[in-house]
Amino acid sequence: MTVPKFSQICRTTLIVATLSFLAACSQKAETLKLSVTQFGTATQAAFDSYGAAYAAQFAPFDKAPSAQQSDFIANMADFTGTVSASNIDVLIDPDGAKIDPTVAQKWQDTLSGLRQQYQQFVAIFDNIEAGSALGASAVTQSGPILEKLRAQLATITGDFTKNPPQFLNRRSSLIAQLNDIRADKNDDADAKRLRYQIWWQDWQALTHLETQMQTDTLRKFVSANILGNRLQNQIDTYATLDVASLLSAVEQGISLAGEIDKMSPQELITQGTALAQTATN
């Protein structure tokens, strides 16, 4: 065999080996991206639920259009001032809490900023399979970023666990109704008792929905935290993992959703409290 021919064979073998290596690296990176996507989807779901829970604090009880119209007519009959842009909303819907626009905008900006941070993290992996060396380096560099995001997520989850949003406006409406029942001198003892029983049922129904809202949101935060913890381990040990291990992690992430769905409210609170303690240590 001549030297040139031998050199050509060596070059061909090297090229084939390199291409095979790059293909394996690309497959490995793409598999890691599945776990990244799981984490990104979970965080966005948690923030969606958090935003809805925050807004629900100020939402009034639902009313039929006919009831809204009757209330408006009654309000106008009692109103002696001048109708203006600043009071028309109250006249139309006196039960709706009016949030300071500055406060509302600040909250929206905060929530949008949180979403963007986690979206930007996921975007790091969009083209990570383009080159093996650069890809592995990008994965390594993403580790400290994820650590900060996880600490932040744990803090938010802990704060939510300790001080979950409540249906403040609807609670206030029911409390006002209770005071009206107590102050009504036209009821006899039986009528008063019946009205208290009805009020109690309404209060129980409200707190049940409130607990459900809190539990659903906390469930999403706990899921995002656990997926983030698992992803951190994959990133930290990326160099030693193969495609099969990464695929197994993705499957475990899918199974995790079912496990968390089975957690009771108290189990979720325990998880949230533990996350808060971890974030402060």
GROMACS .gro file of C-alpha atoms in nm:
model
  281
    1MET     CA    1   0.000   0.000   0.000
    2THR     CA    2   0.143   0.339  -0.099
    3VAL     CA    3   0.182   0.617   0.154
    4PRO     CA    4  -0.065   0.853  -0.021
    5LYS     CA    5  -0.327   0.582  -0.028
    6PHE     CA    6  -0.266   0.503   0.336
    7SER     CA    7  -0.299   0.871   0.424
    8GLN     CA    8  -0.625   0.892   0.234
    9ILE     CA    9  -0.765   0.595   0.425
   10CYS     CA   10  -0.662   0.756   0.753
   11ARG     CA   11  -0.826   1.083   0.656
   12THR     CA   12  -1.143   0.904   0.551
   13THR     CA   13  -1.153   0.707   0.875
   14LEU     CA   14  -1.099   1.024   1.075
   15ILE     CA   15  -1.376   1.205   0.890
   16VAL     CA   16  -1.620   0.918   0.941
   17ALA     CA   17  -1.529   0.896   1.309
   18THR     CA   18  -1.564   1.271   1.350
   19LEU     CA   19  -1.902   1.276   1.178
   20SER     CA   20  -2.020   0.986   1.391
   21PHE     CA   21  -1.899   1.167   1.701
   22LEU     CA   22  -2.076   1.488   1.600
   23ALA     CA   23  -2.395   1.296   1.523
   24ALA     CA   24  -2.382   1.133   1.866
   25CYS     CA   25  -2.317   1.470   2.031
   26SER     CA   26  -2.605   1.626   1.839
   27GLN     CA   27  -2.840   1.345   1.945
   28LYS     CA   28  -2.727   1.383   2.304
   29ALA     CA   29  -2.782   1.760   2.300
   30GLU     CA   30  -3.124   1.720   2.140
   31THR     CA   31  -3.220   1.473   2.410
   32LEU     CA   32  -3.111   1.715   2.683
   33LYS     CA   33  -3.328   1.980   2.518
   34LEU     CA   34  -3.632   1.763   2.591
   35SER     CA   35  -3.567   1.799   2.964
   36VAL     CA   36  -3.503   2.171   2.919
   37THR     CA   37  -3.837   2.203   2.739
   38GLN     CA   38  -4.012   2.016   3.021
   39PHE     CA   39  -3.869   2.262   3.272
   40GLY     CA   40  -3.954   2.564   3.057
   41THR     CA   41  -4.312   2.447   3.002
   42ALA     CA   42  -4.356   2.378   3.374
   43THR     CA   43  -4.230   2.723   3.478
   44GLN     CA   44  -4.457   2.899   3.229
   45ALA     CA   45  -4.756   2.697   3.355
   46ALA     CA   46  -4.667   2.795   3.712
   47PHE     CA   47  -4.647   3.165   3.625
   48ASP     CA   48  -4.974   3.143   3.428
   49SER     CA   49  -5.145   2.999   3.732
   50TYR     CA   50  -4.978   3.254   3.960
   51GLY     CA   51  -5.103   3.540   3.743
   52ALA     CA   52  -5.457   3.400   3.744
   53ALA     CA   53  -5.446   3.354   4.124
   54TYR     CA   54  -5.332   3.713   4.172
   55ALA     CA   55  -5.614   3.848   3.952
   56ALA     CA   56  -5.870   3.627   4.128
   57GLN     CA   57  -5.803   3.811   4.453
   58PHE     CA   58  -5.992   4.112   4.320
   59ALA     CA   59  -6.262   3.941   4.114
   60PRO     CA   60  -6.623   3.985   4.236
   61PHE     CA   61  -6.889   3.716   4.242
   62ASP     CA   62  -7.033   3.644   3.899
   63LYS     CA   63  -7.364   3.816   3.833
   64ALA     CA   64  -7.621   3.766   3.561
   65PRO     CA   65  -7.659   4.067   3.326
   66SER     CA   66  -8.010   4.128   3.463
   67ALA     CA   67  -7.874   4.145   3.819
   68GLN     CA   68  -7.596   4.381   3.710
   69GLN     CA   69  -7.853   4.606   3.545
   70SER     CA   70  -8.076   4.606   3.855
   71ASP     CA   71  -7.782   4.699   4.077
   72PHE     CA   72  -7.684   4.981   3.843
   73ILE     CA   73  -8.037   5.124   3.844
   74ALA     CA   74  -8.047   5.106   4.224
   75ASN     CA   75  -7.707   5.272   4.249
   76MET     CA   76  -7.813   5.556   4.022
   77ALA     CA   77  -8.130   5.608   4.224
   78ASP     CA   78  -7.921   5.656   4.540
   79PHE     CA   79  -7.635   5.848   4.380
   80THR     CA   80  -7.646   6.226   4.429
   81GLY     CA   81  -7.308   6.326   4.288
   82THR     CA   82  -7.182   6.389   3.937
   83VAL     CA   83  -7.104   6.095   3.710
   84SER     CA   84  -6.746   6.105   3.585
   85ALA     CA   85  -6.483   5.882   3.430
   86SER     CA   86  -6.341   5.821   3.778
   87ASN     CA   87  -6.664   5.682   3.928
   88ILE     CA   88  -6.856   5.529   3.639
   89ASP     CA   89  -6.692   5.186   3.687
   90VAL     CA   90  -6.796   5.184   4.054
   91LEU     CA   91  -7.153   5.279   3.966
   92ILE     CA   92  -7.173   5.001   3.711
   93ASP     CA   93  -6.998   4.738   3.924
   94PRO     CA   94  -6.969   4.844   4.289
   95ASP     CA   95  -6.853   4.497   4.392
   96GLY     CA   96  -6.553   4.499   4.160
   97ALA     CA   97  -6.233   4.597   4.337
   98LYS     CA   98  -6.054   4.883   4.167
   99ILE     CA   99  -5.679   4.830   4.160
  100ASP     CA  100  -5.441   5.123   4.136
  101PRO     CA  101  -5.326   5.117   3.770
  102THR     CA  102  -4.967   5.179   3.882
  103VAL     CA  103  -4.976   4.880   4.116
  104ALA     CA  104  -5.141   4.661   3.851
  105GLN     CA  105  -4.881   4.758   3.590
  106LYS     CA  106  -4.595   4.693   3.831
  107TRP     CA  107  -4.730   4.344   3.895
  108GLN     CA  108  -4.767   4.273   3.524
  109ASP     CA  109  -4.412   4.395   3.461
  110THR     CA  110  -4.279   4.174   3.742
  111LEU     CA  111  -4.459   3.866   3.612
  112SER     CA  112  -4.349   3.938   3.255
  113GLY     CA  113  -3.990   3.977   3.373
  114LEU     CA  114  -4.001   3.642   3.550
  115ARG     CA  115  -4.140   3.467   3.244
  116GLN     CA  116  -3.870   3.620   3.025
  117GLN     CA  117  -3.586   3.501   3.247
  118TYR     CA  118  -3.692   3.137   3.214
  119GLN     CA  119  -3.770   3.174   2.844
  120GLN     CA  120  -3.420   3.312   2.786
  121PHE     CA  121  -3.272   3.014   2.968
  122VAL     CA  122  -3.460   2.771   2.744
  123ALA     CA  123  -3.347   2.969   2.439
  124ILE     CA  124  -2.983   2.892   2.525
  125PHE     CA  125  -3.044   2.536   2.406
  126ASP     CA  126  -3.216   2.621   2.077
  127ASN     CA  127  -2.898   2.575   1.869
  128ILE     CA  128  -2.687   2.386   2.117
  129GLU     CA  129  -2.648   2.082   1.890
  130ALA     CA  130  -2.472   2.283   1.619
  131GLY     CA  131  -2.122   2.185   1.736
  132SER     CA  132  -1.998   1.930   1.984
  133ALA     CA  133  -1.736   2.139   2.160
  134LEU     CA  134  -1.941   2.456   2.159
  135GLY     CA  135  -2.249   2.260   2.260
  136ALA     CA  136  -2.082   2.099   2.560
  137SER     CA  137  -1.941   2.437   2.661
  138ALA     CA  138  -2.285   2.599   2.638
  139VAL     CA  139  -2.434   2.327   2.855
  140THR     CA  140  -2.163   2.379   3.117
  141GLN     CA  141  -2.210   2.757   3.113
  142SER     CA  142  -2.587   2.718   3.158
  143GLY     CA  143  -2.538   2.544   3.495
  144PRO     CA  144  -2.481   2.857   3.710
  145ILE     CA  145  -2.770   3.034   3.533
  146LEU     CA  146  -3.005   2.749   3.619
  147GLU     CA  147  -2.885   2.752   3.981
  148LYS     CA  148  -2.993   3.115   4.016
  149LEU     CA  149  -3.326   3.051   3.847
  150ARG     CA  150  -3.392   2.751   4.069
  151ALA     CA  151  -3.314   2.953   4.384
  152GLN     CA  152  -3.550   3.224   4.268
  153LEU     CA  153  -3.822   2.970   4.184
  154ALA     CA  154  -3.784   2.807   4.526
  155THR     CA  155  -3.820   3.146   4.696
  156ILE     CA  156  -4.135   3.229   4.499
  157THR     CA  157  -4.279   2.887   4.580
  158GLY     CA  158  -4.200   2.928   4.949
  159ASP     CA  159  -4.358   3.274   4.960
  160PHE     CA  160  -4.668   3.140   4.785
  161THR     CA  161  -4.690   2.855   5.033
  162LYS     CA  162  -4.671   3.089   5.334
  163ASN     CA  163  -4.897   3.362   5.195
  164PRO     CA  164  -5.122   3.221   4.922
  165PRO     CA  165  -5.358   3.460   4.743
  166GLN     CA  166  -5.717   3.469   4.870
  167PHE     CA  167  -6.045   3.575   4.710
  168LEU     CA  168  -6.028   3.907   4.893
  169ASN     CA  169  -6.311   4.083   4.713
  170ARG     CA  170  -6.554   3.794   4.741
  171ARG     CA  171  -6.462   3.745   5.106
  172SER     CA  172  -6.539   4.111   5.170
  173SER     CA  173  -6.877   4.077   4.997
  174LEU     CA  174  -6.975   3.782   5.213
  175ILE     CA  175  -6.856   3.954   5.530
  176ALA     CA  176  -7.070   4.255   5.438
  177GLN     CA  177  -7.366   4.022   5.385
  178LEU     CA  178  -7.309   3.867   5.726
  179ASN     CA  179  -7.308   4.209   5.891
  180ASP     CA  180  -7.633   4.294   5.707
  181ILE     CA  181  -7.793   3.973   5.838
  182ARG     CA  182  -7.688   4.055   6.192
  183ALA     CA  183  -7.818   4.411   6.169
  184ASP     CA  184  -8.156   4.318   6.017
  185LYS     CA  185  -8.418   4.361   6.292
  186ASN     CA  186  -8.707   4.230   6.082
  187ASP     CA  187  -8.606   3.863   6.103
  188ASP     CA  188  -8.747   3.633   6.365
  189ALA     CA  189  -8.524   3.368   6.520
  190ASP     CA  190  -8.602   3.102   6.256
  191ALA     CA  191  -8.549   3.338   5.963
  192LYS     CA  192  -8.223   3.460   6.111
  193ARG     CA  193  -8.103   3.103   6.161
  194LEU     CA  194  -8.192   3.009   5.803
  195ARG     CA  195  -8.004   3.310   5.664
  196TYR     CA  196  -7.700   3.218   5.874
  197GLN     CA  197  -7.712   2.862   5.739
  198ILE     CA  198  -7.727   2.985   5.379
  199TRP     CA  199  -7.442   3.227   5.445
  200TRP     CA  200  -7.235   2.947   5.597
  201GLN     CA  201  -7.285   2.733   5.287
  202ASP     CA  202  -7.178   3.023   5.064
  203TRP     CA  203  -6.867   3.080   5.275
  204GLN     CA  204  -6.773   2.713   5.266
  205ALA     CA  205  -6.818   2.703   4.889
  206LEU     CA  206  -6.596   3.010   4.850
  207THR     CA  207  -6.316   2.879   5.071
  208HIS     CA  208  -6.331   2.544   4.890
  209LEU     CA  209  -6.273   2.717   4.554
  210GLU     CA  210  -6.002   2.929   4.715
  211THR     CA  211  -5.818   2.624   4.846
  212GLN     CA  212  -5.851   2.456   4.507
  213MET     CA  213  -5.695   2.760   4.338
  214GLN     CA  214  -5.410   2.769   4.588
  215THR     CA  215  -5.348   2.394   4.557
  216ASP     CA  216  -5.351   2.392   4.176
  217THR     CA  217  -5.100   2.678   4.162
  218LEU     CA  218  -4.874   2.528   4.427
  219ARG     CA  219  -4.884   2.195   4.244
  220LYS     CA  220  -4.749   2.363   3.931
  221PHE     CA  221  -4.473   2.539   4.125
  222VAL     CA  222  -4.366   2.218   4.299
  223SER     CA  223  -4.353   2.039   3.963
  224ALA     CA  224  -4.139   2.315   3.809
  225ASN     CA  225  -3.901   2.308   4.106
  226ILE     CA  226  -3.850   1.933   4.095
  227LEU     CA  227  -3.798   1.933   3.718
  228GLY     CA  228  -3.546   2.215   3.764
  229ASN     CA  229  -3.357   2.014   4.024
  230ARG     CA  230  -3.344   1.713   3.793
  231LEU     CA  231  -3.230   1.926   3.501
  232GLN     CA  232  -2.953   2.075   3.715
  233ASN     CA  233  -2.819   1.727   3.782
  234GLN     CA  234  -2.826   1.642   3.411
  235ILE     CA  235  -2.639   1.960   3.321
  236ASP     CA  236  -2.381   1.916   3.597
  237THR     CA  237  -2.309   1.559   3.489
  238TYR     CA  238  -2.367   1.609   3.115
  239ALA     CA  239  -2.018   1.499   3.015
  240THR     CA  240  -2.065   1.158   3.177
  241LEU     CA  241  -2.420   1.090   3.056
  242ASP     CA  242  -2.519   0.906   2.741
  243VAL     CA  243  -2.835   0.940   2.533
  244ALA     CA  244  -3.005   0.650   2.712
  245SER     CA  245  -2.955   0.817   3.051
  246LEU     CA  246  -3.092   1.146   2.922
  247LEU     CA  247  -3.395   0.973   2.770
  248SER     CA  248  -3.457   0.800   3.101
  249ALA     CA  249  -3.454   1.140   3.272
  250VAL     CA  250  -3.717   1.268   3.028
  251GLU     CA  251  -3.938   0.965   3.099
  252GLN     CA  252  -3.897   1.022   3.471
  253GLY     CA  253  -4.006   1.382   3.421
  254ILE     CA  254  -4.324   1.263   3.251
  255SER     CA  255  -4.394   1.019   3.536
  256LEU     CA  256  -4.328   1.297   3.785
  257ALA     CA  257  -4.637   1.488   3.668
  258GLY     CA  258  -4.857   1.196   3.761
  259GLU     CA  259  -4.693   1.161   4.101
  260ILE     CA  260  -4.738   1.529   4.184
  261ASP     CA  261  -5.101   1.522   4.070
  262LYS     CA  262  -5.163   1.259   4.339
  263MET     CA  263  -5.016   1.474   4.619
  264SER     CA  264  -5.262   1.602   4.878
  265PRO     CA  265  -5.280   1.975   4.959
  266GLN     CA  266  -5.089   1.914   5.282
  267GLU     CA  267  -4.815   1.720   5.101
  268LEU     CA  268  -4.779   2.007   4.856
  269ILE     CA  269  -4.756   2.257   5.142
  270THR     CA  270  -4.484   2.043   5.301
  271GLN     CA  271  -4.295   2.043   4.968
  272GLY     CA  272  -4.336   2.418   4.931
  273THR     CA  273  -4.216   2.484   5.286
  274ALA     CA  274  -3.912   2.263   5.230
  275LEU     CA  275  -3.830   2.452   4.910
  276ALA     CA  276  -3.848   2.782   5.099
  277GLN     CA  277  -3.605   2.651   5.361
  278THR     CA  278  -3.369   2.528   5.089
  279ALA     CA  279  -3.374   2.868   4.918
  280THR     CA  280  -3.274   3.050   5.239
  281ASN     CA  281  -2.995   2.809   5.341
   0.00000   0.00000   0.00000
